[in-house]
Amino acid sequence: MQIAILNDKILPYEEVGHEYLDRGLFFGDGVYEVIRSYDGRIFALDEHIERFSASLKAIEITKVDINQVRDKIILAFAKSNIPNACIYFHITRGSGPRNHAGTDDLEPNFFLTVKELEDDTKMKTEGISVITYPDQRWKRCDIKSLNLLPNVMAKREAAKRDAFEAIFVNDEGFITEGSSSAFFAIHQKKLQTSPLSANILPSITRKFVVKAAANISLEIVDNSLTPQQAALCDELFIAVTTKDIVPVVKFDDKIIGDGNPGQYTKALAEEFRKFTIL
Ligand code: PLP
């Protein structure tokens, strides 16, 4: 007899619900997205859909109608009635007996939640602390994969050290990105961030930050920094969909600038806000 145990319950394997046999659970075999709304309007939906399609394609999950995904997002958001919402969704390759390669008959699983965003006023006005952490991830960080164990470990270490974010540093000694954010430095009126490559996620927020920077005449430089260089910059910030721009005032125990959010970071945040009310 084939057997399973779910927590304390023993049952025949055949009675295990398909949710437990999800390849997302066994292998992290799926991809996800996080979108947000500002005051009742979903922000950058097309960009997120495009990135999600690219992630699906990269891991060869084919049987997905992306227009249906879009419809589900819009429907769930409308039903939620939450003006400032965080919309999370993922698709896994499907459910089935544990087998690394999987089979062609699997039907992808879709999961979505709409939740209220947390208030981030304090962290935006006061700035946050970050730590550096070794980038122990795989070589395709451009895919928004459900495999997030290195990111989880980094974030847990940051929390232990009273920091909000962990900034990954690769084997060559350069900053790649945050564990769940893009990372930026401003020095002598130049905005610097890691160039897009397979080593980082093509952040949607980054795209709008770069536009905002051009609008306020900041020079934009695709440049990976070492932690030592970053700590000496005039201003630092992280960028992520759920919070847009968050100033960094402490970097591995080093105070950035005068310890308060910098003028250009604030100007960028204001400029960014304009995109969200279009
Ligand atoms: N980099 C990583 C590793 C992330 O997990 C995220 C967001 O979750 C980002 C960057 C920022 O991406 P986005 O601006 O699309 O939210």
Tab-separated table of C-alpha atoms and ligand atoms in Angstrom:
chain	number	residue	atom	x	y	z
A	1	MET	CA	0.000	0.000	0.000
A	2	GLN	CA	1.317	3.439	-0.905
A	3	ILE	CA	1.211	5.712	2.096
A	4	ALA	CA	1.455	9.410	2.891
A	5	ILE	CA	1.546	11.351	6.151
A	6	LEU	CA	0.279	14.930	6.214
A	7	ASN	CA	1.455	16.425	9.477
A	8	ASP	CA	-0.128	13.966	11.934
A	9	LYS	CA	-2.586	12.320	9.563
A	10	ILE	CA	-1.721	9.027	7.838
A	11	LEU	CA	-3.580	8.251	4.614
A	12	PRO	CA	-3.332	6.247	1.404
A	13	TYR	CA	-1.040	8.006	-1.112
A	14	GLU	CA	-3.914	8.069	-3.616
A	15	GLU	CA	-5.887	10.327	-1.281
A	16	VAL	CA	-3.268	13.057	-1.073
A	17	GLY	CA	-4.745	16.285	-2.489
A	18	HIS	CA	-3.132	17.559	-5.677
A	19	GLU	CA	-2.039	20.743	-3.828
A	20	TYR	CA	0.470	18.613	-1.908
A	21	LEU	CA	1.865	17.110	-5.097
A	22	ASP	CA	2.498	20.512	-6.651
A	23	ARG	CA	5.903	20.716	-8.320
A	24	GLY	CA	6.209	24.187	-6.864
A	25	LEU	CA	6.382	22.540	-3.455
A	26	PHE	CA	8.690	19.682	-4.455
A	27	PHE	CA	11.085	21.601	-6.681
A	28	GLY	CA	10.194	25.301	-6.724
A	29	ASP	CA	9.236	24.441	-10.315
A	30	GLY	CA	7.315	27.580	-11.155
A	31	VAL	CA	7.512	31.323	-11.591
A	32	TYR	CA	5.784	34.257	-9.928
A	33	GLU	CA	5.060	37.949	-10.057
A	34	VAL	CA	4.182	40.695	-7.611
A	35	ILE	CA	2.183	43.672	-8.836
A	36	ARG	CA	0.770	46.571	-6.892
A	37	SER	CA	-1.948	49.172	-7.219
A	38	TYR	CA	-1.856	52.827	-6.256
A	39	ASP	CA	-5.157	54.347	-5.202
A	40	GLY	CA	-7.306	51.871	-7.097
A	41	ARG	CA	-5.186	51.541	-10.235
A	42	ILE	CA	-2.917	48.608	-11.043
A	43	PHE	CA	0.589	49.873	-11.787
A	44	ALA	CA	2.701	48.611	-14.711
A	45	LEU	CA	0.506	45.609	-15.492
A	46	ASP	CA	1.854	45.224	-19.045
A	47	GLU	CA	5.456	45.225	-17.833
A	48	HIS	CA	4.733	42.560	-15.204
A	49	ILE	CA	2.801	40.414	-17.679
A	50	GLU	CA	5.670	40.661	-20.127
A	51	ARG	CA	8.226	39.612	-17.499
A	52	PHE	CA	5.973	36.780	-16.336
A	53	SER	CA	5.674	35.492	-19.920
A	54	ALA	CA	9.463	35.608	-20.248
A	55	SER	CA	9.867	33.630	-16.993
A	56	LEU	CA	7.336	30.997	-18.127
A	57	LYS	CA	9.082	30.672	-21.475
A	58	ALA	CA	12.520	30.393	-19.870
A	59	ILE	CA	11.469	27.343	-17.841
A	60	GLU	CA	9.320	25.886	-20.651
A	61	ILE	CA	5.917	26.111	-19.035
A	62	THR	CA	3.939	26.365	-22.212
A	63	LYS	CA	0.252	25.644	-21.652
A	64	VAL	CA	-0.609	29.078	-20.282
A	65	ASP	CA	-2.913	31.592	-21.924
A	66	ILE	CA	-1.379	34.867	-20.744
A	67	ASN	CA	-4.567	36.791	-21.545
A	68	GLN	CA	-6.439	34.595	-19.077
A	69	VAL	CA	-3.807	35.384	-16.464
A	70	ARG	CA	-4.312	39.084	-17.112
A	71	ASP	CA	-8.106	38.695	-16.838
A	72	LYS	CA	-7.757	36.870	-13.513
A	73	ILE	CA	-5.540	39.625	-12.101
A	74	ILE	CA	-7.995	42.330	-13.125
A	75	LEU	CA	-10.982	40.351	-11.830
A	76	ALA	CA	-9.416	39.554	-8.445
A	77	PHE	CA	-8.247	43.129	-7.976
A	78	ALA	CA	-11.723	44.502	-8.786
A	79	LYS	CA	-13.367	42.004	-6.417
A	80	SER	CA	-10.956	42.831	-3.589
A	81	ASN	CA	-11.913	46.496	-3.486
A	82	ILE	CA	-8.481	47.273	-1.995
A	83	PRO	CA	-7.118	50.573	-3.359
A	84	ASN	CA	-3.471	49.929	-2.389
A	85	ALA	CA	-3.124	46.236	-3.034
A	86	CYS	CA	-0.312	43.762	-3.389
A	87	ILE	CA	-1.209	41.199	-6.050
A	88	TYR	CA	0.863	38.030	-5.869
A	89	PHE	CA	0.501	35.170	-8.337
A	90	HIS	CA	2.410	32.139	-9.450
A	91	ILE	CA	2.162	29.326	-11.933
A	92	THR	CA	3.797	25.974	-11.325
A	93	ARG	CA	4.378	23.235	-13.893
A	94	GLY	CA	1.592	21.217	-12.291
A	95	SER	CA	0.946	18.425	-9.806
A	96	GLY	CA	2.039	14.821	-10.030
A	97	PRO	CA	4.201	12.082	-8.560
A	98	ARG	CA	7.620	13.431	-7.549
A	99	ASN	CA	9.855	13.077	-10.565
A	100	HIS	CA	12.456	15.675	-11.477
A	101	ALA	CA	11.789	16.050	-15.202
A	102	GLY	CA	7.995	15.863	-14.975
A	103	THR	CA	5.765	14.691	-17.796
A	104	ASP	CA	4.122	16.505	-20.708
A	105	ASP	CA	0.588	15.792	-19.509
A	106	LEU	CA	0.890	18.073	-16.450
A	107	GLU	CA	-1.562	20.939	-16.192
A	108	PRO	CA	-0.064	24.140	-14.735
A	109	ASN	CA	-1.399	25.321	-11.368
A	110	PHE	CA	-2.336	28.950	-10.863
A	111	PHE	CA	-2.438	30.702	-7.491
A	112	LEU	CA	-3.160	34.373	-6.767
A	113	THR	CA	-3.749	36.547	-3.721
A	114	VAL	CA	-4.753	40.187	-3.347
A	115	LYS	CA	-3.773	41.705	-0.037
A	116	GLU	CA	-3.575	45.123	1.494
A	117	LEU	CA	-0.093	46.692	1.320
A	118	GLU	CA	1.559	47.482	4.616
A	119	ASP	CA	2.109	51.099	5.574
A	120	ASP	CA	5.695	51.975	4.639
A	121	THR	CA	5.650	55.664	5.570
A	122	LYS	CA	8.099	55.235	8.451
A	123	MET	CA	10.746	53.391	6.457
A	124	LYS	CA	10.446	55.890	3.633
A	125	THR	CA	10.778	58.949	5.831
A	126	GLU	CA	13.487	57.581	8.127
A	127	GLY	CA	15.310	55.273	5.732
A	128	ILE	CA	16.372	51.680	6.391
A	129	SER	CA	19.439	49.691	7.374
A	130	VAL	CA	20.820	47.020	5.070
A	131	ILE	CA	23.507	44.398	5.426
A	132	THR	CA	25.631	42.731	2.771
A	133	TYR	CA	25.342	38.991	2.255
A	134	PRO	CA	27.024	36.507	-0.131
A	135	ASP	CA	25.091	36.014	-3.364
A	136	GLN	CA	24.668	32.233	-3.257
A	137	ARG	CA	21.974	32.082	-5.941
A	138	TRP	CA	21.942	30.280	-9.270
A	139	LYS	CA	23.049	31.715	-12.617
A	140	ARG	CA	19.570	32.647	-13.930
A	141	CYS	CA	18.413	35.281	-11.477
A	142	ASP	CA	16.686	37.020	-14.412
A	143	ILE	CA	13.965	34.347	-14.132
A	144	LYS	CA	11.467	35.172	-11.356
A	145	SER	CA	11.599	31.643	-10.036
A	146	LEU	CA	9.861	30.235	-6.973
A	147	ASN	CA	13.253	28.931	-5.806
A	148	LEU	CA	14.039	31.591	-3.227
A	149	LEU	CA	15.954	29.796	-0.506
A	150	PRO	CA	19.123	31.950	-0.754
A	151	ASN	CA	16.907	35.046	-0.679
A	152	VAL	CA	15.067	33.730	2.381
A	153	MET	CA	18.334	32.997	4.182
A	154	ALA	CA	19.675	36.458	3.360
A	155	LYS	CA	16.496	38.175	4.547
A	156	ARG	CA	16.484	36.180	7.778
A	157	GLU	CA	20.071	37.227	8.485
A	158	ALA	CA	19.119	40.860	7.824
A	159	ALA	CA	16.209	40.592	10.274
A	160	LYS	CA	18.489	39.064	12.913
A	161	ARG	CA	20.760	42.072	12.555
A	162	ASP	CA	17.893	44.588	12.700
A	163	ALA	CA	18.196	45.435	9.030
A	164	PHE	CA	15.377	45.551	6.512
A	165	GLU	CA	17.212	44.173	3.497
A	166	ALA	CA	20.230	42.060	2.581
A	167	ILE	CA	22.282	43.254	-0.373
A	168	PHE	CA	23.873	40.428	-2.327
A	169	VAL	CA	27.593	40.512	-3.073
A	170	ASN	CA	28.836	38.083	-5.719
A	171	ASP	CA	32.019	35.979	-5.703
A	172	GLU	CA	33.878	38.744	-7.535
A	173	GLY	CA	33.089	41.166	-4.724
A	174	PHE	CA	30.432	43.221	-6.531
A	175	ILE	CA	26.915	44.071	-5.429
A	176	THR	CA	24.267	42.462	-7.597
A	177	GLU	CA	20.904	43.419	-6.024
A	178	GLY	CA	18.876	43.097	-2.845
A	179	SER	CA	17.342	39.818	-1.693
A	180	SER	CA	13.972	41.192	-2.831
A	181	SER	CA	14.810	44.560	-4.344
A	182	ALA	CA	16.999	46.385	-6.821
A	183	PHE	CA	19.891	48.385	-5.352
A	184	PHE	CA	20.959	51.923	-6.307
A	185	ALA	CA	23.660	54.379	-5.333
A	186	ILE	CA	23.872	58.088	-6.051
A	187	HIS	CA	27.263	59.736	-6.033
A	188	GLN	CA	28.198	63.144	-7.401
A	189	LYS	CA	24.854	63.384	-9.237
A	190	LYS	CA	25.306	59.990	-10.902
A	191	LEU	CA	22.773	57.220	-10.376
A	192	GLN	CA	24.511	53.854	-10.357
A	193	THR	CA	23.051	50.365	-10.466
A	194	SER	CA	24.128	46.923	-11.663
A	195	PRO	CA	23.748	46.366	-15.406
A	196	LEU	CA	20.923	44.039	-16.438
A	197	SER	CA	22.225	40.497	-16.905
A	198	ALA	CA	21.317	36.920	-15.988
A	199	ASN	CA	22.652	37.726	-12.492
A	200	ILE	CA	19.805	40.029	-11.490
A	201	LEU	CA	16.070	40.306	-11.910
A	202	PRO	CA	15.012	42.864	-14.523
A	203	SER	CA	13.195	44.954	-11.921
A	204	ILE	CA	10.117	46.793	-13.160
A	205	THR	CA	10.628	49.485	-10.516
A	206	ARG	CA	14.176	49.985	-11.809
A	207	LYS	CA	12.760	50.802	-15.229
A	208	PHE	CA	10.673	53.625	-13.771
A	209	VAL	CA	13.492	54.793	-11.478
A	210	VAL	CA	15.711	55.196	-14.529
A	211	LYS	CA	12.966	57.236	-16.262
A	212	ALA	CA	12.516	59.350	-13.141
A	213	ALA	CA	16.287	59.913	-12.959
A	214	ALA	CA	16.352	61.179	-16.534
A	215	ASN	CA	13.508	63.591	-15.685
A	216	ILE	CA	15.506	65.159	-12.858
A	217	SER	CA	18.737	65.215	-14.875
A	218	LEU	CA	20.623	62.595	-12.934
A	219	GLU	CA	23.211	60.844	-15.058
A	220	ILE	CA	22.525	57.088	-15.162
A	221	VAL	CA	25.478	54.712	-15.016
A	222	ASP	CA	25.161	50.924	-15.293
A	223	ASN	CA	27.907	50.061	-12.872
A	224	SER	CA	28.321	47.341	-10.256
A	225	LEU	CA	29.779	48.675	-7.028
A	226	THR	CA	31.759	46.975	-4.319
A	227	PRO	CA	30.370	47.307	-0.784
A	228	GLN	CA	33.319	49.584	0.051
A	229	GLN	CA	32.397	51.911	-2.819
A	230	ALA	CA	28.706	51.829	-1.931
A	231	ALA	CA	29.376	52.770	1.677
A	232	LEU	CA	31.151	55.932	0.486
A	233	CYS	CA	28.355	57.072	-1.832
A	234	ASP	CA	26.298	60.193	-1.143
A	235	GLU	CA	22.998	58.289	-1.139
A	236	LEU	CA	21.736	54.723	-1.401
A	237	PHE	CA	18.287	53.278	-1.898
A	238	ILE	CA	16.472	50.094	-2.787
A	239	ALA	CA	13.582	49.785	-5.235
A	240	VAL	CA	10.828	47.201	-5.330
A	241	THR	CA	7.269	47.041	-6.620
A	242	THR	CA	5.575	46.900	-3.211
A	243	LYS	CA	7.417	49.943	-1.818
A	244	ASP	CA	8.900	51.710	-4.850
A	245	ILE	CA	11.858	53.781	-3.545
A	246	VAL	CA	13.148	53.235	-0.002
A	247	PRO	CA	16.183	55.250	1.196
A	248	VAL	CA	19.071	53.344	2.786
A	249	VAL	CA	20.713	55.245	5.632
A	250	LYS	CA	22.850	52.502	7.118
A	251	PHE	CA	24.933	50.041	5.101
A	252	ASP	CA	26.685	47.330	7.130
A	253	ASP	CA	26.926	49.654	10.157
A	254	LYS	CA	28.234	52.544	8.065
A	255	ILE	CA	26.072	55.664	8.094
A	256	ILE	CA	25.252	56.955	4.630
A	257	GLY	CA	25.438	60.721	4.142
A	258	ASP	CA	24.160	62.429	7.278
A	259	GLY	CA	22.059	59.419	8.242
A	260	ASN	CA	18.873	60.764	6.664
A	261	PRO	CA	17.272	60.079	3.273
A	262	GLY	CA	19.207	62.053	0.649
A	263	GLN	CA	17.890	64.905	-1.485
A	264	TYR	CA	18.116	63.081	-4.824
A	265	THR	CA	16.489	59.957	-3.442
A	266	LYS	CA	13.607	62.118	-2.243
A	267	ALA	CA	13.414	63.895	-5.592
A	268	LEU	CA	13.382	60.528	-7.393
A	269	ALA	CA	10.599	59.260	-5.150
A	270	GLU	CA	8.523	62.351	-5.934
A	271	GLU	CA	9.155	61.942	-9.651
A	272	PHE	CA	8.313	58.244	-9.437
A	273	ARG	CA	5.004	59.089	-7.738
A	274	LYS	CA	3.988	61.017	-10.860
A	275	PHE	CA	4.092	57.795	-12.925
A	276	THR	CA	1.692	56.152	-10.496
A	277	ILE	CA	-1.026	58.772	-10.884
A	278	LEU	CA	-1.046	58.862	-14.702
B	1	PLP	N1	15.424	41.841	-7.289
B	1	PLP	C1	14.884	40.800	-6.641
B	1	PLP	C2	15.748	39.631	-6.298
B	1	PLP	C3	13.524	40.808	-6.297
B	1	PLP	O1	12.985	39.759	-5.668
B	1	PLP	C4	12.750	41.940	-6.620
B	1	PLP	C5	11.343	41.999	-6.288
B	1	PLP	O2	10.782	41.147	-5.663
B	1	PLP	C6	13.363	43.003	-7.271
B	1	PLP	C7	14.707	42.925	-7.606
B	1	PLP	C8	12.569	44.210	-7.645
B	1	PLP	O3	11.763	43.904	-8.750
B	1	PLP	P1	10.458	44.718	-9.046
B	1	PLP	O4	10.877	46.142	-9.161
B	1	PLP	O5	9.985	44.205	-10.357
B	1	PLP	O6	9.520	44.491	-7.931
